[in-house]
Tab-separated table of N, CA and C in Angstrom:
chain	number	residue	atom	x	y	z
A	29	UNK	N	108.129	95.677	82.089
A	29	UNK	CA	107.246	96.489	82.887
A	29	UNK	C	107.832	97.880	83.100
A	30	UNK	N	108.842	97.934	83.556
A	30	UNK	CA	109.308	99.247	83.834
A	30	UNK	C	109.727	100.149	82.647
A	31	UNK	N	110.672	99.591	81.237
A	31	UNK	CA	110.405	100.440	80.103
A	31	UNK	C	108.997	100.477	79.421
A	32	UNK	N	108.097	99.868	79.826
A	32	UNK	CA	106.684	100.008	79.832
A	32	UNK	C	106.641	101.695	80.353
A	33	UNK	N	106.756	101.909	81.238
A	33	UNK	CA	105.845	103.263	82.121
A	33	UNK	C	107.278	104.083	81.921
A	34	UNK	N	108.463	103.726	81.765
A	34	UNK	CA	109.785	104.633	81.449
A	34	UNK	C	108.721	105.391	79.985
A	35	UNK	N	108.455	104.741	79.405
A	35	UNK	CA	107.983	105.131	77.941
A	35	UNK	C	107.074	106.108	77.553
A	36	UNK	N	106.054	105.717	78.870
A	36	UNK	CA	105.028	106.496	79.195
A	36	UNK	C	105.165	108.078	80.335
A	37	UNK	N	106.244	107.913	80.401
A	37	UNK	CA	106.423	109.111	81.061
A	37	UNK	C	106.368	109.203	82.948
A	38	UNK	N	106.030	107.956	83.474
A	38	UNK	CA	105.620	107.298	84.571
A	38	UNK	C	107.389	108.353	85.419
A	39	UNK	N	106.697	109.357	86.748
A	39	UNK	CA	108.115	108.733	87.130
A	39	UNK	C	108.432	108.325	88.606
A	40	UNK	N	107.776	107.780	88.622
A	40	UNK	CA	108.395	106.108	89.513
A	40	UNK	C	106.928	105.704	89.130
A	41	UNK	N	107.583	104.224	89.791
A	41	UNK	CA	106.735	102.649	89.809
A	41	UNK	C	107.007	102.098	90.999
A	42	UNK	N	105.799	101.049	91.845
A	42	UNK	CA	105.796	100.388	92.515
A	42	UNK	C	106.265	99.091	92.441
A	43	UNK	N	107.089	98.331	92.709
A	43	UNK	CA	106.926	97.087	92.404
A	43	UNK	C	106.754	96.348	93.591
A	44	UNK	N	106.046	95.581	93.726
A	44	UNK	CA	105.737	94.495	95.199
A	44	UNK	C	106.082	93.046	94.847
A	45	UNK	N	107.914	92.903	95.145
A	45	UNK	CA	109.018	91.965	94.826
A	45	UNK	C	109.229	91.035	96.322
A	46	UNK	N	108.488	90.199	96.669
A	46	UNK	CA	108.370	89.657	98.096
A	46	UNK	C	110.351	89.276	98.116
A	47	UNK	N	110.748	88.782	97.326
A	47	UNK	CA	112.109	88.133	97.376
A	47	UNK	C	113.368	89.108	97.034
A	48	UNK	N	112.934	90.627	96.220
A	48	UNK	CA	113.987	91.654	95.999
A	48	UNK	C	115.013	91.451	96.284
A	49	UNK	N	115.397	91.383	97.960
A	49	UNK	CA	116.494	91.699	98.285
A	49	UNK	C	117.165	89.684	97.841
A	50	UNK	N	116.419	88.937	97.624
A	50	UNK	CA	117.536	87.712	98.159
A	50	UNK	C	117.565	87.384	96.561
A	51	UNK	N	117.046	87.821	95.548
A	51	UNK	CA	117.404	87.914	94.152
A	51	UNK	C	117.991	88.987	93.650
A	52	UNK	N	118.790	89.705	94.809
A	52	UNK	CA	119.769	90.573	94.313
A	52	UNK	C	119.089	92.132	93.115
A	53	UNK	N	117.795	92.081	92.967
A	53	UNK	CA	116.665	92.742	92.048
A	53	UNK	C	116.810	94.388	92.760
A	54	UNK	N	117.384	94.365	93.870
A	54	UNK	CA	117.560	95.799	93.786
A	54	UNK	C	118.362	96.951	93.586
A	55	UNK	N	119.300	96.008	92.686
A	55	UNK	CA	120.087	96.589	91.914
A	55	UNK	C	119.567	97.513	90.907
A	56	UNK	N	118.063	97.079	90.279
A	56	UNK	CA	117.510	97.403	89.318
A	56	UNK	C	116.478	98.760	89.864
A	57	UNK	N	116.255	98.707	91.069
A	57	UNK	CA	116.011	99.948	91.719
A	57	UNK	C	116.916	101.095	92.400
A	58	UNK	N	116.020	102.329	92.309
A	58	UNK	CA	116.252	103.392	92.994
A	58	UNK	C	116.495	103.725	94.074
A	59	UNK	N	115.230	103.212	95.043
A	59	UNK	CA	114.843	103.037	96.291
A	59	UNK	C	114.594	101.761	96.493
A	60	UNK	N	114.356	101.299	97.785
A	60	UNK	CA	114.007	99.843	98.233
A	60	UNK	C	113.355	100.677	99.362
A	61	UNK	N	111.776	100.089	99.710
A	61	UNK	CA	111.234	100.244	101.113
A	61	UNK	C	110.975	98.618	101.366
A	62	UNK	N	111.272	98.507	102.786
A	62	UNK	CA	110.422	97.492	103.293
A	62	UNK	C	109.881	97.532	104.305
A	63	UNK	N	108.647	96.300	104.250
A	63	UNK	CA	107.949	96.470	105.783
A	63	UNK	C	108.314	95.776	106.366
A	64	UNK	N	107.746	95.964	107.624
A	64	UNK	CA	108.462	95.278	108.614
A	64	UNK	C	107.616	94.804	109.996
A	65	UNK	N	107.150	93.649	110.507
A	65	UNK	CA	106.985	93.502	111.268
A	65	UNK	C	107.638	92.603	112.515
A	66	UNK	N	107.051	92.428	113.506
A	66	UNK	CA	107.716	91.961	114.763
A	66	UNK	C	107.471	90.305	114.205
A	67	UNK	N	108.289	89.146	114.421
A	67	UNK	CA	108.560	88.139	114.467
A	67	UNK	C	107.168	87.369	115.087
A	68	UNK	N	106.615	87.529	115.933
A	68	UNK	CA	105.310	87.286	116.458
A	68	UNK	C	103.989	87.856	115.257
A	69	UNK	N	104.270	89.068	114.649
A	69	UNK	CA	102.987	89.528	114.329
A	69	UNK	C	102.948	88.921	112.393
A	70	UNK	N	104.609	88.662	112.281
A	70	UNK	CA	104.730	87.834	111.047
A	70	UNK	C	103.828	86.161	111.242
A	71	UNK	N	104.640	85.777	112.274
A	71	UNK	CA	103.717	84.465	112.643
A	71	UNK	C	102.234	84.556	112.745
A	72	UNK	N	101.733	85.143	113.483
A	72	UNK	CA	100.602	85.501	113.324
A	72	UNK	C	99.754	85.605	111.925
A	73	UNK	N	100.495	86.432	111.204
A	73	UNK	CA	99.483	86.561	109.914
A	73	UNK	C	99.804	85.620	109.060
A	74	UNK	N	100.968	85.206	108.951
A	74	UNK	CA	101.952	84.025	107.723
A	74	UNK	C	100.926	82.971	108.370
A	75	UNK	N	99.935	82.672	109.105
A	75	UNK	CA	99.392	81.289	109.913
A	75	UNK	C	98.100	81.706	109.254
A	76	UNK	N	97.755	82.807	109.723
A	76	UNK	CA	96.315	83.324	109.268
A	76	UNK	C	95.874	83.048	107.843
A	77	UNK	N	96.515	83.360	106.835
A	77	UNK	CA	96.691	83.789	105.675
A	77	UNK	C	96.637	82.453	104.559
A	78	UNK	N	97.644	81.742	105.612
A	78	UNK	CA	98.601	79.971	105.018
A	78	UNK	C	97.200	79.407	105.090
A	79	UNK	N	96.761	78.965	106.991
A	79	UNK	CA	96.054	78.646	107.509
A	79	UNK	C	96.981	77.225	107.919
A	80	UNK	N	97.906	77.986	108.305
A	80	UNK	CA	99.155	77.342	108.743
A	80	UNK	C	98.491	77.586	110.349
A	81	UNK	N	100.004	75.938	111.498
A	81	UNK	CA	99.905	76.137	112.518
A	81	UNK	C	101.310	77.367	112.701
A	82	UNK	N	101.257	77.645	114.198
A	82	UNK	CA	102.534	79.014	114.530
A	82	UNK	C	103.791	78.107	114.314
A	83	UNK	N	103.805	77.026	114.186
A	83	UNK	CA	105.108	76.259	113.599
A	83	UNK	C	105.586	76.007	112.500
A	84	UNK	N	104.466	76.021	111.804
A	84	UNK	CA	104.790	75.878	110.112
A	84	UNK	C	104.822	77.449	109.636
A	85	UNK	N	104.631	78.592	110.562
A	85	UNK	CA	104.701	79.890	109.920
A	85	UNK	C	106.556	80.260	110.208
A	86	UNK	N	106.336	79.792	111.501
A	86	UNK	CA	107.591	79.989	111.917
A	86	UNK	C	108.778	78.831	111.286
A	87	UNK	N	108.590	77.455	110.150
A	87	UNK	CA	109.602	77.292	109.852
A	87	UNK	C	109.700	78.479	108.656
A	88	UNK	N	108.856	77.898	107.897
A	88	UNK	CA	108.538	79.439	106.637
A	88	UNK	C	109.565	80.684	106.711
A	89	UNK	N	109.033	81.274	108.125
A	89	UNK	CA	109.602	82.503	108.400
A	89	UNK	C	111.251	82.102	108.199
A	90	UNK	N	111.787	81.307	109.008
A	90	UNK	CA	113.169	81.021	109.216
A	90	UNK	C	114.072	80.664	107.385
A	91	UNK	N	113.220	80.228	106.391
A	91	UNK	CA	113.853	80.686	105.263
A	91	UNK	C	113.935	81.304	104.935
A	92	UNK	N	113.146	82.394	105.187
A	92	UNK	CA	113.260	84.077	104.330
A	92	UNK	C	115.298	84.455	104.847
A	93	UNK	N	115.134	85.481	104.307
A	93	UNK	CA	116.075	86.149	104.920
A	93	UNK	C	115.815	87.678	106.356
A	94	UNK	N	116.489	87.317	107.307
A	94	UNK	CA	116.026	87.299	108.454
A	94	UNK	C	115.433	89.220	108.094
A	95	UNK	N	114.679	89.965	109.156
A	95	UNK	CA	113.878	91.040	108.919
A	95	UNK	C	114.811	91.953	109.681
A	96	UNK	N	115.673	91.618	110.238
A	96	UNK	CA	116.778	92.621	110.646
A	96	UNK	C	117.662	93.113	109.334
A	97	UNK	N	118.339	92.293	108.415
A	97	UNK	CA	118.660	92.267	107.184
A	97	UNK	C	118.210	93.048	106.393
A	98	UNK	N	116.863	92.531	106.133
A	98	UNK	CA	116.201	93.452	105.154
A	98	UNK	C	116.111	95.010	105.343
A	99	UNK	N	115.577	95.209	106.873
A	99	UNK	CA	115.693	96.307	107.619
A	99	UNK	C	117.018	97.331	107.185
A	100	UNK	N	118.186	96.805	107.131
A	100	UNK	CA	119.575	97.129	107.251
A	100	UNK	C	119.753	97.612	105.243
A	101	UNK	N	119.150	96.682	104.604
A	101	UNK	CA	119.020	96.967	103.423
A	101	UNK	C	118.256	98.238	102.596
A	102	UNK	N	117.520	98.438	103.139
A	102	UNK	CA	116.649	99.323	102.773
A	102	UNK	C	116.592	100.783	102.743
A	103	UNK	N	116.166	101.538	101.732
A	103	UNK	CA	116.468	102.618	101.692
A	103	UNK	C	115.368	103.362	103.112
A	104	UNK	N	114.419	102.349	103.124
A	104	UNK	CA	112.769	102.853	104.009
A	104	UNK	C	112.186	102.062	104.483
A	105	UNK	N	111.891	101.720	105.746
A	105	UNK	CA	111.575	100.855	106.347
A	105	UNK	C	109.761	101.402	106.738
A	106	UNK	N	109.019	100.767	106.611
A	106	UNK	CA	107.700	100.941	106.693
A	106	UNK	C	107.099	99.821	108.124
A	107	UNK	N	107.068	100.266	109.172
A	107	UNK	CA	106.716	99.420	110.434
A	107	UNK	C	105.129	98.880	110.170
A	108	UNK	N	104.935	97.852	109.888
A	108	UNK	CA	103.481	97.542	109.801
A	108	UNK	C	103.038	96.553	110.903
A	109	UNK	N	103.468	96.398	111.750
A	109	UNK	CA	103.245	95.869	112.927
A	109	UNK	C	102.319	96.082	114.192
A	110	UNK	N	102.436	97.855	114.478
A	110	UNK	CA	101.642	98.634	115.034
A	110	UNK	C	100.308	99.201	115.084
A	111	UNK	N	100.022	99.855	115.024
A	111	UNK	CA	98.301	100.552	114.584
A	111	UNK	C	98.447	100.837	112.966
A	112	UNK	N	97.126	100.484	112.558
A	112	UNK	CA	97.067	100.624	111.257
A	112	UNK	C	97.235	102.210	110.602
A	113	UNK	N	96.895	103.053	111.538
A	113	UNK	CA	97.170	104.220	111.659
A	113	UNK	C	98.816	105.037	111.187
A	114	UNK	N	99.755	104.652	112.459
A	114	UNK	CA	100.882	104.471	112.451
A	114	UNK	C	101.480	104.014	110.839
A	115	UNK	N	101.057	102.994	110.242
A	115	UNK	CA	101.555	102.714	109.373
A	115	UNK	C	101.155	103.593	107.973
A	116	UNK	N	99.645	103.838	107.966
A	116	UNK	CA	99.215	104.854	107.068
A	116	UNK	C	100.117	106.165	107.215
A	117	UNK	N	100.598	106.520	108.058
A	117	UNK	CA	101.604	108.009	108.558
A	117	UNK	C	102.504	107.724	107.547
A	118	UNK	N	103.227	106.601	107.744
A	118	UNK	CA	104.548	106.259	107.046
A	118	UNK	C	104.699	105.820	105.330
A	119	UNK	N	103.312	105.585	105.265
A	119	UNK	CA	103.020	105.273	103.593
A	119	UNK	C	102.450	106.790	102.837
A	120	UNK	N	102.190	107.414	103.836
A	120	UNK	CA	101.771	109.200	103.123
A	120	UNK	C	103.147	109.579	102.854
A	121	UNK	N	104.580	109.462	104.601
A	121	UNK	CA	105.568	109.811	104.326
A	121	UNK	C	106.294	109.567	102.993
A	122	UNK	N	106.342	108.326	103.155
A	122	UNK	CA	106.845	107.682	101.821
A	122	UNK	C	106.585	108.554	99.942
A	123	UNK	N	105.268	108.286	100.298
A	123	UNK	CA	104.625	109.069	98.651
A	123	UNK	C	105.024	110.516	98.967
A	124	UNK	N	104.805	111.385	100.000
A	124	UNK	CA	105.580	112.573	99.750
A	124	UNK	C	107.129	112.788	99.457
A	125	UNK	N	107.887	111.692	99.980
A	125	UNK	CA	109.489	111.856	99.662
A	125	UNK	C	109.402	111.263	98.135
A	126	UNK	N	108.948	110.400	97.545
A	126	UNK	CA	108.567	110.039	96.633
A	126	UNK	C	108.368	111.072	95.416
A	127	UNK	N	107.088	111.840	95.645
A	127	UNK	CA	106.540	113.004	95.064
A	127	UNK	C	107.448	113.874	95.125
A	128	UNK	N	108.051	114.152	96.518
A	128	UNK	CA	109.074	115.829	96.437
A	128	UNK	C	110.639	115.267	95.277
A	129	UNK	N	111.010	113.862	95.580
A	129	UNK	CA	112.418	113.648	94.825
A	129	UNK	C	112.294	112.803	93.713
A	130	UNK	N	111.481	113.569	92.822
A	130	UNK	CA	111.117	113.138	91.511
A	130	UNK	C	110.324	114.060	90.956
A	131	UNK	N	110.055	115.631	91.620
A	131	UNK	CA	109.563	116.526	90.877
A	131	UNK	C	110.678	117.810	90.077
């Protein structure tokens, strides 16, 4: 995929790697962003989504690797927890640092 769009002149790519950081895969990147929400608003949607109860989201949750971690890992942390608003701010931010350090 990526000498795919290397080839094509692409310069950057998205990749949406749910496990990146715990397969060690961001080695193979530039940047790392992640999102991030509050422990409640993960449960919440991981239930919604599953159609899981808040217990089976929350064992789920407890295998990942914890969101403080990831947080700590990351080149960019994207809060998606808040107003949908709020988070659109931070995904414009993003594509402009994006756009400015790669032109």
């Amino acid at each position: 995929f990526l000498r795919h769009w290397r080839r094509r002149g692409a310069r950057w790519v998205v990749l949406d790697i749910p496990l990146l950081l715990e397969t060690d895969g961001a080695r193979q990147c530039d940047l790392v962003a992640v999102v991030s929400a509050s422990r409640g608003v993960q449960r919440a949607r991981v239930a919604q989504r599953r159609g899981m109860s808040a217990a089976q989201a929350d064992a789920l949750i407890a295998r990942q690797m914890p969101d403080a971690l990831k947080r700590a890992r990351a080149d960019i942390v994207v809060h998606t927890g808040a107003s949908l608003g709020r988070t659109r701010r931070e995904v414009r931010a993003l594509l402009r640092r994006l756009t400015r350090e790669t032109s």
